[in-house]
PDB file of C-alpha atoms (C1' of nucleotides) in Angstrom:
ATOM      1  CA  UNK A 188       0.000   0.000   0.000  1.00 36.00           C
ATOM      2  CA  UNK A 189       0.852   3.642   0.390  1.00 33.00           C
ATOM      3  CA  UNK A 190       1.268   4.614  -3.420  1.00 37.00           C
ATOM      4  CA  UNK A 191      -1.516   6.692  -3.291  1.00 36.00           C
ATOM      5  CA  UNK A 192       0.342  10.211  -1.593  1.00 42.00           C
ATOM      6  CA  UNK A 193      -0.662  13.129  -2.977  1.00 41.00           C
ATOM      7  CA  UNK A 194       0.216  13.764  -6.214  1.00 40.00           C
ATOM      8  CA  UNK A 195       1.468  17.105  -7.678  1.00 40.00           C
ATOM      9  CA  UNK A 196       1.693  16.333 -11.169  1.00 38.00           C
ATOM     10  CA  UNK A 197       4.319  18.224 -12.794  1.00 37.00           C
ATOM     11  CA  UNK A 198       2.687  19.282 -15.933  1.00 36.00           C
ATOM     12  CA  UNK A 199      -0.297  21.911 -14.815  1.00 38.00           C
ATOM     13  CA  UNK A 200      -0.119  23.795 -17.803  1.00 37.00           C
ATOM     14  CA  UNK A 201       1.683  26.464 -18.881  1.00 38.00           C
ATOM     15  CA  UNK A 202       4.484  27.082 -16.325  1.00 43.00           C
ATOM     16  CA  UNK A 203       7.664  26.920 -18.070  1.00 46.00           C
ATOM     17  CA  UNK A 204       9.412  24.826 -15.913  1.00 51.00           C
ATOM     18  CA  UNK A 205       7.794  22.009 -14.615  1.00 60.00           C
ATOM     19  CA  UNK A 206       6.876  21.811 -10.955  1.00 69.00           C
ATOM     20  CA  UNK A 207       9.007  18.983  -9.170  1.00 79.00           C
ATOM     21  CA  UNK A 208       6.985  15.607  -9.439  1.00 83.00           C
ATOM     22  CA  UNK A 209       6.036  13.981  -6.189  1.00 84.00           C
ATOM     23  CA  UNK A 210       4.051  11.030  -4.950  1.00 83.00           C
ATOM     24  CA  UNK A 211       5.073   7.365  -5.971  1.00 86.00           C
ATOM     25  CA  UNK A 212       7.729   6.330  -8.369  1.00 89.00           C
ATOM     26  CA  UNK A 213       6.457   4.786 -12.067  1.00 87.00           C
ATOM     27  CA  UNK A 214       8.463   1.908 -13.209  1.00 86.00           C
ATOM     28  CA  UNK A 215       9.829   4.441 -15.932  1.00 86.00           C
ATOM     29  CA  UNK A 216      11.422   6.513 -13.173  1.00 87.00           C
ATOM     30  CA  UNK A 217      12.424   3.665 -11.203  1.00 87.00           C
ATOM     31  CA  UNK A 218      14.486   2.186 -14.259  1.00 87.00           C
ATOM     32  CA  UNK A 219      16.320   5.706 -14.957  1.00 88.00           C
ATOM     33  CA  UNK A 220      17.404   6.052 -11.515  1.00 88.00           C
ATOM     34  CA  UNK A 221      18.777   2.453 -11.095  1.00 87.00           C
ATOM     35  CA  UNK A 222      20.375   2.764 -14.460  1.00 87.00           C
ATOM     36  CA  UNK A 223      22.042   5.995 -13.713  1.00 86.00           C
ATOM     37  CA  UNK A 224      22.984   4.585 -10.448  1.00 86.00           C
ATOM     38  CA  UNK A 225      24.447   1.535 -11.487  1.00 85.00           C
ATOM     39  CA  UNK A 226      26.108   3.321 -13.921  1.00 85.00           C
ATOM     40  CA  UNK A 227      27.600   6.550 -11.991  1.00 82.00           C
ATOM     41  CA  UNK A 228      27.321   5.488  -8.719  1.00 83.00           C
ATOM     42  CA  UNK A 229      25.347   7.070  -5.753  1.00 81.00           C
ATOM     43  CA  UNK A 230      25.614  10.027  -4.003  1.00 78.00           C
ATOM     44  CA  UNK A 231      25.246  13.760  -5.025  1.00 83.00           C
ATOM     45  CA  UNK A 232      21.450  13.058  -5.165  1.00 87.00           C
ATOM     46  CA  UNK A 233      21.033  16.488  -6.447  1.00 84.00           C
ATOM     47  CA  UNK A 234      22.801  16.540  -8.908  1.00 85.00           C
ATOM     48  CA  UNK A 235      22.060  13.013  -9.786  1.00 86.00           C
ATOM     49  CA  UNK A 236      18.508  13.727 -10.187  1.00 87.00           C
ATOM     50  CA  UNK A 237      19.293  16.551 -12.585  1.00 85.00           C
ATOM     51  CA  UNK A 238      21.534  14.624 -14.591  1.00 86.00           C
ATOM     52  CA  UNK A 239      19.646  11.768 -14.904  1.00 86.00           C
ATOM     53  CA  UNK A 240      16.554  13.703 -16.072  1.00 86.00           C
ATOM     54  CA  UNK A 241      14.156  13.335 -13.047  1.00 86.00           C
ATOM     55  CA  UNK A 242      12.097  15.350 -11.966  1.00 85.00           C
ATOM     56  CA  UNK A 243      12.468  14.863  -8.340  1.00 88.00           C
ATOM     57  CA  UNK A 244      14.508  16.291  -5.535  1.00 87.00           C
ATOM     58  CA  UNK A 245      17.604  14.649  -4.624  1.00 87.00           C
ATOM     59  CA  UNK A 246      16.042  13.502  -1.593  1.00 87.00           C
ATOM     60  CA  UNK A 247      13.185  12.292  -2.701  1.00 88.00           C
ATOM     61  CA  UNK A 248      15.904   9.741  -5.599  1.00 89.00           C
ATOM     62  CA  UNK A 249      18.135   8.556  -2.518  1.00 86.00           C
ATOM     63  CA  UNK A 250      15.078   7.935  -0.368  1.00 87.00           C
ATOM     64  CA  UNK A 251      13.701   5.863  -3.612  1.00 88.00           C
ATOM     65  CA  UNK A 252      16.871   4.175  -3.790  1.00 88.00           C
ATOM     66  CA  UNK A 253      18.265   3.097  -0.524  1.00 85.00           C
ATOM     67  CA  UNK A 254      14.677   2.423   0.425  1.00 86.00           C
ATOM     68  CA  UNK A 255      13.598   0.484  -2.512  1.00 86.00           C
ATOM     69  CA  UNK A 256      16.093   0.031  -5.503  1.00 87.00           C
ATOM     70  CA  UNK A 257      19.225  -0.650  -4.042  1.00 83.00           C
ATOM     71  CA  UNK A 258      20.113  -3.977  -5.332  1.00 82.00           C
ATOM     72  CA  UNK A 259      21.206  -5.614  -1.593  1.00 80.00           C
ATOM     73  CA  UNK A 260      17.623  -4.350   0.128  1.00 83.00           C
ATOM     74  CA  UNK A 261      16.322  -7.608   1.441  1.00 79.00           C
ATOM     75  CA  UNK A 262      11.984  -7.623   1.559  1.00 76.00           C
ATOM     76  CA  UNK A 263       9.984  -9.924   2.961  1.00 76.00           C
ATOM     77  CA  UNK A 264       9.200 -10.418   6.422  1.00 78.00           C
ATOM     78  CA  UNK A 265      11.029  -9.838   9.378  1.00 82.00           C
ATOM     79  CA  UNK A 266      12.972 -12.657  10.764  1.00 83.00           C
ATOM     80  CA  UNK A 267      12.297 -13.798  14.424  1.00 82.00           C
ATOM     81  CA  UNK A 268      16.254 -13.496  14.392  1.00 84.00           C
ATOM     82  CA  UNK A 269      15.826 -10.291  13.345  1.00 85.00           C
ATOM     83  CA  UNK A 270      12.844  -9.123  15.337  1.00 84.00           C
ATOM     84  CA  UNK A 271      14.581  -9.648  18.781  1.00 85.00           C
ATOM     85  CA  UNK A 272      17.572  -7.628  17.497  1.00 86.00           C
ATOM     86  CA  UNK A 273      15.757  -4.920  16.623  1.00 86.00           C
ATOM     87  CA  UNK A 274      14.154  -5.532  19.860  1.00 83.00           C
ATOM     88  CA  UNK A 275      17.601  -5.275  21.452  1.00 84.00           C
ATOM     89  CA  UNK A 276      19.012  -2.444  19.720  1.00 85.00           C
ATOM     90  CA  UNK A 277      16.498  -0.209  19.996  1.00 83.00           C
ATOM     91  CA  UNK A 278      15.986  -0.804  23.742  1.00 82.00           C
ATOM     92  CA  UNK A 279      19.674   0.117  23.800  1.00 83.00           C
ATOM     93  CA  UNK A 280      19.455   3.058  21.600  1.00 83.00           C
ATOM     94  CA  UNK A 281      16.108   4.210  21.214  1.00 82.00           C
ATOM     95  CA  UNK A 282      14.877   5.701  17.709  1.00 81.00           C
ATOM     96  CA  UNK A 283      18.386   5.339  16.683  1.00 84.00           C
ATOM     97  CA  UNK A 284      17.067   3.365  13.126  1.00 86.00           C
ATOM     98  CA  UNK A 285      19.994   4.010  10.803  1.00 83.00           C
ATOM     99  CA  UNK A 286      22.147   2.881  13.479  1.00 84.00           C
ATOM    100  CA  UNK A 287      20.037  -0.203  14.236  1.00 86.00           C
ATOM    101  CA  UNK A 288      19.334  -0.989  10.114  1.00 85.00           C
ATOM    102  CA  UNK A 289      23.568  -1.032  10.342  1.00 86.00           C
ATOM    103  CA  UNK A 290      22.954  -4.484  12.371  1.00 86.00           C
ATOM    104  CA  UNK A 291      20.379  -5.789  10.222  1.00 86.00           C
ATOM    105  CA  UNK A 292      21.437  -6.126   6.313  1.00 83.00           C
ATOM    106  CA  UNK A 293      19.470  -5.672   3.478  1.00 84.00           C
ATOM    107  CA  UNK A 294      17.224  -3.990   5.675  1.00 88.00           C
ATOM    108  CA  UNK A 295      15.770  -0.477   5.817  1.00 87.00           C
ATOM    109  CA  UNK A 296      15.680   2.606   8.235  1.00 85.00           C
ATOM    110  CA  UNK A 297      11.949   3.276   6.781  1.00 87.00           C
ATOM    111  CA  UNK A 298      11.116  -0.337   7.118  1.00 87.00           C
ATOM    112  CA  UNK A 299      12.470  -1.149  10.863  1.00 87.00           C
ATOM    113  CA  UNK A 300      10.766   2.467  11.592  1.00 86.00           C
ATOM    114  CA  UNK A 301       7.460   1.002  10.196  1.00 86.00           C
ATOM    115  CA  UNK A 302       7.544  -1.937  11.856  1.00 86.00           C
ATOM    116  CA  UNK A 303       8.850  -0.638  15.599  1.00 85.00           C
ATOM    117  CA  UNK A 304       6.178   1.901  15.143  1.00 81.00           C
ATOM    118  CA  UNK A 305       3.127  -0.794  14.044  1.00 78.00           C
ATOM    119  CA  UNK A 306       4.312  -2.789  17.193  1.00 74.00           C
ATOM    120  CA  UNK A 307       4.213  -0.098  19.486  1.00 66.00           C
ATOM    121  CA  UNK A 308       0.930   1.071  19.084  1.00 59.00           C
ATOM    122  CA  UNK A 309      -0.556  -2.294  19.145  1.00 65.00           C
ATOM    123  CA  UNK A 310       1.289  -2.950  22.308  1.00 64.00           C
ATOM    124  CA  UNK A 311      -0.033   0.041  23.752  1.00 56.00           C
ATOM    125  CA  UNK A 312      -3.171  -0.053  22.368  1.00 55.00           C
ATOM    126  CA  UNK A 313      -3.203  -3.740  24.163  1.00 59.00           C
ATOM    127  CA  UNK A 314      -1.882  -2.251  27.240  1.00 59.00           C
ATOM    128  CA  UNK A 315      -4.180   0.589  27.719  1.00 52.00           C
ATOM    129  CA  UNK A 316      -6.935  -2.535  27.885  1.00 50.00           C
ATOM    130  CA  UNK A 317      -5.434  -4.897  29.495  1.00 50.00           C
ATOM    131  CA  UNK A 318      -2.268  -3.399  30.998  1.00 48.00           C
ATOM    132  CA  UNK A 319      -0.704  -6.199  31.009  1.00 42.00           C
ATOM    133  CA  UNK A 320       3.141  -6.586  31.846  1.00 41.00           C
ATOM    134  CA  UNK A 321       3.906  -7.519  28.256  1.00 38.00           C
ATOM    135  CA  UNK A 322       3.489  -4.278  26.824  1.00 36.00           C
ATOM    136  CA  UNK A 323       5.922  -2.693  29.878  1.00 39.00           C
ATOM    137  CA  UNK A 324       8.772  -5.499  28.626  1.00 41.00           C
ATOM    138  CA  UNK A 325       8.466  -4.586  24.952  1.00 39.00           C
ATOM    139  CA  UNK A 326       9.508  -0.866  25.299  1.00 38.00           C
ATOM    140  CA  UNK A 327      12.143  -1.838  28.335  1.00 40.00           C
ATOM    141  CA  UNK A 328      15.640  -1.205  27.419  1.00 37.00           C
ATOM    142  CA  UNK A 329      16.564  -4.142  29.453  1.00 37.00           C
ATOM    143  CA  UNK A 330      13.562  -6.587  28.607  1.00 37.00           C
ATOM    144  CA  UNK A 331      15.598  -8.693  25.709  1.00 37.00           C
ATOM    145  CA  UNK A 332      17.456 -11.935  26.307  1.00 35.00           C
ATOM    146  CA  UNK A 333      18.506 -14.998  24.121  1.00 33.00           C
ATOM    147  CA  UNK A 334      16.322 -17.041  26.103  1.00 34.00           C
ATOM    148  CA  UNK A 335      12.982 -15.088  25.311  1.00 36.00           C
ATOM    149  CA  UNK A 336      13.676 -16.248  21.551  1.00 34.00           C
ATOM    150  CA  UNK A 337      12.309 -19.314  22.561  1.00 33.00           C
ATOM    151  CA  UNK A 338       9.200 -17.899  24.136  1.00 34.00           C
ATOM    152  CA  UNK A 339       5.588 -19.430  22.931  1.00 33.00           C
ATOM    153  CA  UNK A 340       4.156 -19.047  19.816  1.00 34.00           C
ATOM    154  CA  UNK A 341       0.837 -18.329  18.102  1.00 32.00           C
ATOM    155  CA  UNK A 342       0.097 -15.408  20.492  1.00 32.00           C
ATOM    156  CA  UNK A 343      -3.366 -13.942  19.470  1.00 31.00           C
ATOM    157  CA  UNK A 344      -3.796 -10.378  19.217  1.00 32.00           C
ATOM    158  CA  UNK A 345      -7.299  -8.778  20.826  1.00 31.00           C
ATOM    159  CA  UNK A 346      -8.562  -8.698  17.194  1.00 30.00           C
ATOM    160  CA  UNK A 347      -8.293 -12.410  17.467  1.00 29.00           C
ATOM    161  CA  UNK A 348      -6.009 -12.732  15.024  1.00 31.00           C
ATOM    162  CA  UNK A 349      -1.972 -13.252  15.036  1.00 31.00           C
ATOM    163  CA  UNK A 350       0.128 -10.381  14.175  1.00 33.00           C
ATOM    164  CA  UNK A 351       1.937 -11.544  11.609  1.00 31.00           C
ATOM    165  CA  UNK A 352      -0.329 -13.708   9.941  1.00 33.00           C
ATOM    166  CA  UNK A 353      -1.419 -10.719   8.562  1.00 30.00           C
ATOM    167  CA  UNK A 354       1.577  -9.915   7.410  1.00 31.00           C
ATOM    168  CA  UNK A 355       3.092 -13.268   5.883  1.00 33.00           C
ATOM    169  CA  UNK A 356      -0.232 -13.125   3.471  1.00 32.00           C
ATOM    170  CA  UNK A 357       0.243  -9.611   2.250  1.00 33.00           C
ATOM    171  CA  UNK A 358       4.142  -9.087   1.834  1.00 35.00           C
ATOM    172  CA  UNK A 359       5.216 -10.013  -1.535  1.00 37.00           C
ATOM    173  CA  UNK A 360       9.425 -12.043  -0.991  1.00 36.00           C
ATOM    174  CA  UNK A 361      10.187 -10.322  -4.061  1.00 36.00           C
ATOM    175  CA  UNK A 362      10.823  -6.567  -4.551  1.00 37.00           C
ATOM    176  CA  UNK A 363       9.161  -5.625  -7.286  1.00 40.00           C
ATOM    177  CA  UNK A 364       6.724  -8.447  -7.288  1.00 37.00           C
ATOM    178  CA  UNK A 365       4.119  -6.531  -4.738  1.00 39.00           C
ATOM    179  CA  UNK A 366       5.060  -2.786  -6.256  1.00 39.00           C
ATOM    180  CA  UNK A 367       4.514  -3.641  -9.635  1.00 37.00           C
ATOM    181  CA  UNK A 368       0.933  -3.673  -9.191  1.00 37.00           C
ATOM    182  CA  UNK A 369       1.423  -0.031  -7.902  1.00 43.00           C
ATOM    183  CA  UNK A 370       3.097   1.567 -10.109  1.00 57.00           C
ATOM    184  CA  UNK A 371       1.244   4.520 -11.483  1.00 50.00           C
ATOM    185  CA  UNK A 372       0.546   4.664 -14.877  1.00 47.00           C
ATOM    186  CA  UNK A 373       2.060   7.182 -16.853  1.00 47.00           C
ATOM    187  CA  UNK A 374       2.146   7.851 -20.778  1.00 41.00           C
ATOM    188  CA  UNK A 375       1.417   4.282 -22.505  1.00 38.00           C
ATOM    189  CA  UNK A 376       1.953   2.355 -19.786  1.00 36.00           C
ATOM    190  CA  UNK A 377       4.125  -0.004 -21.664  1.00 40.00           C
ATOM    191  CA  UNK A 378       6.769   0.521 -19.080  1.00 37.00           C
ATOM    192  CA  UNK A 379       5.040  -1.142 -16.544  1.00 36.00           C
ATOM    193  CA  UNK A 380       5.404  -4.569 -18.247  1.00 36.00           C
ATOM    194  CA  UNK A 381       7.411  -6.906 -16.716  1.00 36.00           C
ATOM    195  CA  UNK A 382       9.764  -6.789 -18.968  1.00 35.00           C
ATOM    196  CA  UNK A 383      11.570  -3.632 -18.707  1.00 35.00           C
ATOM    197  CA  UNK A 384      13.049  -4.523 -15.779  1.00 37.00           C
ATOM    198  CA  UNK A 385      16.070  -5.598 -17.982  1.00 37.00           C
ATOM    199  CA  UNK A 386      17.513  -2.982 -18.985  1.00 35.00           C
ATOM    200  CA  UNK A 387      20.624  -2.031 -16.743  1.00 37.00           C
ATOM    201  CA  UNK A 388      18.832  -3.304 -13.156  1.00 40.00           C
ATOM    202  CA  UNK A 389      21.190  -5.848 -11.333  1.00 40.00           C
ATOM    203  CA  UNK A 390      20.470  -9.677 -11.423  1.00 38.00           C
ATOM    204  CA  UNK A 391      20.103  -9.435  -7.581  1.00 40.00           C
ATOM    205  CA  UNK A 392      17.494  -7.284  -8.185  1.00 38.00           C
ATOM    206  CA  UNK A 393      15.036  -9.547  -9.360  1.00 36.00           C
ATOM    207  CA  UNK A 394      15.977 -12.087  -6.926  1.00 38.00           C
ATOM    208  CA  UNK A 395      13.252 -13.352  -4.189  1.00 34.00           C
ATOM    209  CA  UNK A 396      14.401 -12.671  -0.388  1.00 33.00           C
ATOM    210  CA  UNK A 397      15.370 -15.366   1.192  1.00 35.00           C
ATOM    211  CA  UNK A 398      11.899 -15.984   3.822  1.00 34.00           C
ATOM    212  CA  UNK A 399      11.737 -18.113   6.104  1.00 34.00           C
ATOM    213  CA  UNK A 400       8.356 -18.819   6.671  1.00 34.00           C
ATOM    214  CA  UNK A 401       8.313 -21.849   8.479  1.00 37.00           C
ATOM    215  CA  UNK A 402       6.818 -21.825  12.469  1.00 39.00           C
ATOM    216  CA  UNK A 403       6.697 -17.733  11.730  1.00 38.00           C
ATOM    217  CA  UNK A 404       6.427 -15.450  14.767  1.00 41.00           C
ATOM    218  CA  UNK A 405       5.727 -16.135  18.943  1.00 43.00           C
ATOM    219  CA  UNK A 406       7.598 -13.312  19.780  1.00 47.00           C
ATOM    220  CA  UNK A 407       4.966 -10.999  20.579  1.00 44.00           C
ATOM    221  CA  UNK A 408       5.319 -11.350  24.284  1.00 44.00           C
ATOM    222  CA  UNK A 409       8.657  -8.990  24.643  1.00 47.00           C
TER     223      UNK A 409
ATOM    224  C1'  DA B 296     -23.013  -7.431   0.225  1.00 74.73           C
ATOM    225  C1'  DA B 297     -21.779  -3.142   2.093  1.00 74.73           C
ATOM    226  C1'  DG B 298     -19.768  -0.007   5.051  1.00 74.73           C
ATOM    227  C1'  DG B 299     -16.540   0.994   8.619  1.00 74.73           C
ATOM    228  C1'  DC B 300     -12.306   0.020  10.940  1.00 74.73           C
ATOM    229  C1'  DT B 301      -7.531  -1.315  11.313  1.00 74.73           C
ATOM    230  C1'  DC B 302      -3.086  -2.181   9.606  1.00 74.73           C
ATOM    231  C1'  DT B 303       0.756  -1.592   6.527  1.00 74.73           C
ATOM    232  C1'  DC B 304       4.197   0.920   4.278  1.00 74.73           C
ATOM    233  C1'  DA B 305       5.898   4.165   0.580  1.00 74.73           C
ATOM    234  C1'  DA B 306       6.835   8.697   0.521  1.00 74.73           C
ATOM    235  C1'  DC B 307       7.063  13.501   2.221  1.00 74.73           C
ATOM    236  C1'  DC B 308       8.482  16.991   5.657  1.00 74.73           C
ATOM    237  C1'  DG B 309      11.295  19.466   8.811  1.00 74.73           C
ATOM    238  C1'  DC B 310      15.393  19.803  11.296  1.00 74.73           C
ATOM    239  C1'  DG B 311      20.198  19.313  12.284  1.00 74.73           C
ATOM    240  C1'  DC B 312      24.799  18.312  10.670  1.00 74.73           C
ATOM    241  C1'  DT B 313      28.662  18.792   7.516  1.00 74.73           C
ATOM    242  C1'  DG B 314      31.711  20.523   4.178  1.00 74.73           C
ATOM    243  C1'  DG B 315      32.971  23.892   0.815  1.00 74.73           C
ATOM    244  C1'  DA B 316      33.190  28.762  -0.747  1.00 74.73           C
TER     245       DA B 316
ATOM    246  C1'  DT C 201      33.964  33.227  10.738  1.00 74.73           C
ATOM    247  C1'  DT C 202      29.839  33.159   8.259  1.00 74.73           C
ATOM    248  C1'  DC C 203      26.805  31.579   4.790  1.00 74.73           C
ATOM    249  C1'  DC C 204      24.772  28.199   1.993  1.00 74.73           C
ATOM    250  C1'  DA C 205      23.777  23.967  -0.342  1.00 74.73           C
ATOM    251  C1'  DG C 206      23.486  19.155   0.115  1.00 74.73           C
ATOM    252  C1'  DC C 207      22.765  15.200   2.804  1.00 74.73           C
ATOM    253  C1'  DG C 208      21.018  12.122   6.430  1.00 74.73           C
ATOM    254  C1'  DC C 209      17.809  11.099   9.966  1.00 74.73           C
ATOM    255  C1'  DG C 210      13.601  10.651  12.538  1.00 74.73           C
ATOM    256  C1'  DG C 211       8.781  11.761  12.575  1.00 74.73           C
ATOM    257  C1'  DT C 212       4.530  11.925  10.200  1.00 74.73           C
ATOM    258  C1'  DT C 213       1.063  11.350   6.644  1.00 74.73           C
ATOM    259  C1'  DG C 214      -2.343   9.155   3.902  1.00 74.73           C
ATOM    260  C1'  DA C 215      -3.979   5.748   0.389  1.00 74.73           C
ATOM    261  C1'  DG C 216      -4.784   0.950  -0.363  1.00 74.73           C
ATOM    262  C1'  DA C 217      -5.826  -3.641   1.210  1.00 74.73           C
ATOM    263  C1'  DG C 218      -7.697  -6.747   4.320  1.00 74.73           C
ATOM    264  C1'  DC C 219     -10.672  -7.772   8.174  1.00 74.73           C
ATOM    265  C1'  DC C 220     -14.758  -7.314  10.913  1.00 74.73           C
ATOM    266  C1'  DT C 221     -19.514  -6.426  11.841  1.00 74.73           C
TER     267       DT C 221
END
DNA sequence: AAGGCTCTCAACCGCGCTGGA
DNA sequence: TTCCAGCGCGGTTGAGAGCCT
């Protein structure tokens, strides 16, 4: 989800310089800025996104590609390995997520943001009901051991339903498997077939992420 | 079946830091 | 030393999808 920000649409007639374009990436954008990438390098996003023809700010081209194009990000759920370290390191660091994402590879600031954030404010949301201990252990600095890893599973939320069930059924192990079906459609469209993903994007781009699926999740009670 | 609610996550925004002129 | 542009980070937003009633 979340393609649908607003968008300013650079061509509103008239001006002669076109208004920077926000809102989510087309497949045609996408495949200019990995090319250019791959080809120059990153950094300079400024003037990156000038040379390369985009109309975006720099910011908005290294947010698009350490969040989404590089060819190393790793999608697909969160690893139980993964979920106590982020556990750990933010209990030990707080909001400190480019720091933590340092500990997790192929892994995102945005993404471990997301999901700290979606956690939190079901715990809490838990914990204003029930006020339960649980909730207190997830946001304590000192809560996190090796031997909670092996703590029950199948924990239901209040909805009735386990967390990450939700989750496993929605995120796509792929990359571009889920955001294809986003992309907005600009000019012909013909972009947006699967095909063009040839061109100059890295093997390991089209690669599935590695998920491990199997016995997912039980870790709610931190 | 329909409407409302909840969850997820891509993307934007604002602020602070850094390096060069 | 000061100013400014660029960059990085953390917080926030909002649309879409799925679930519930």
């Amino acid at each position: 989800g979340g393609e649908g920000r607003t968008m300013q649409c650079a061509a509103d007639g008239g001006g002669a310089e076109p208004a920077v374009r926000k809102g989510p990436w087309t497949m045609e954008e996408d495949l200019v800025l990995a090319n250019y990438v791959a080809a120059n390098g990153e950094g300079a996003w400024n003037s990156l996104a000038r040379a390369a023809g985009l109309n975006r700010t720099g910011k908005s081209c290294r947010l698009r590609w350490l969040n989404y194009l590089r060819p190393d990000v790793r999608r697909g759920n969160i690893t139980p390995e993964e979920h106590l370290l982020i556990v750990d390191l933010q209990g030990r660091w707080g909001n400190r997520w480019s720091k933590i994402v340092r500990h997790l590879p192929g892994r995102t600031d945005n993404e471990i943001k997301n999901f700290w954030r979606t956690k939190i404010q079901k715990k809490r949301r838990a914990g204003a009901t029930a006020s339960d201990s649980a909730g207190c252990q997830l946001l304590s600095s000192t809560a996190v051991t090796e031997s909670q890893s092996s703590s029950s599973n199948s924990v239901v939320r209040p909805g009735g339903m386990p967390h990450y069930d939700v989750v496993a059924a929605t995120t796509q192990p792929g990359g571009w498997g889920d955001h294809q079906l986003g992309y907005a459609v600009q000019g012909g469209g013909d972009a947006a077939c699967a095909g063009g993903m040839d061109g100059g994007v890295p093997p390991e781009f089209l690669q599935a992420a590695a998920v491990a699926a199997d016995n997912f999740w039980g870790l709610e009670e931190f």
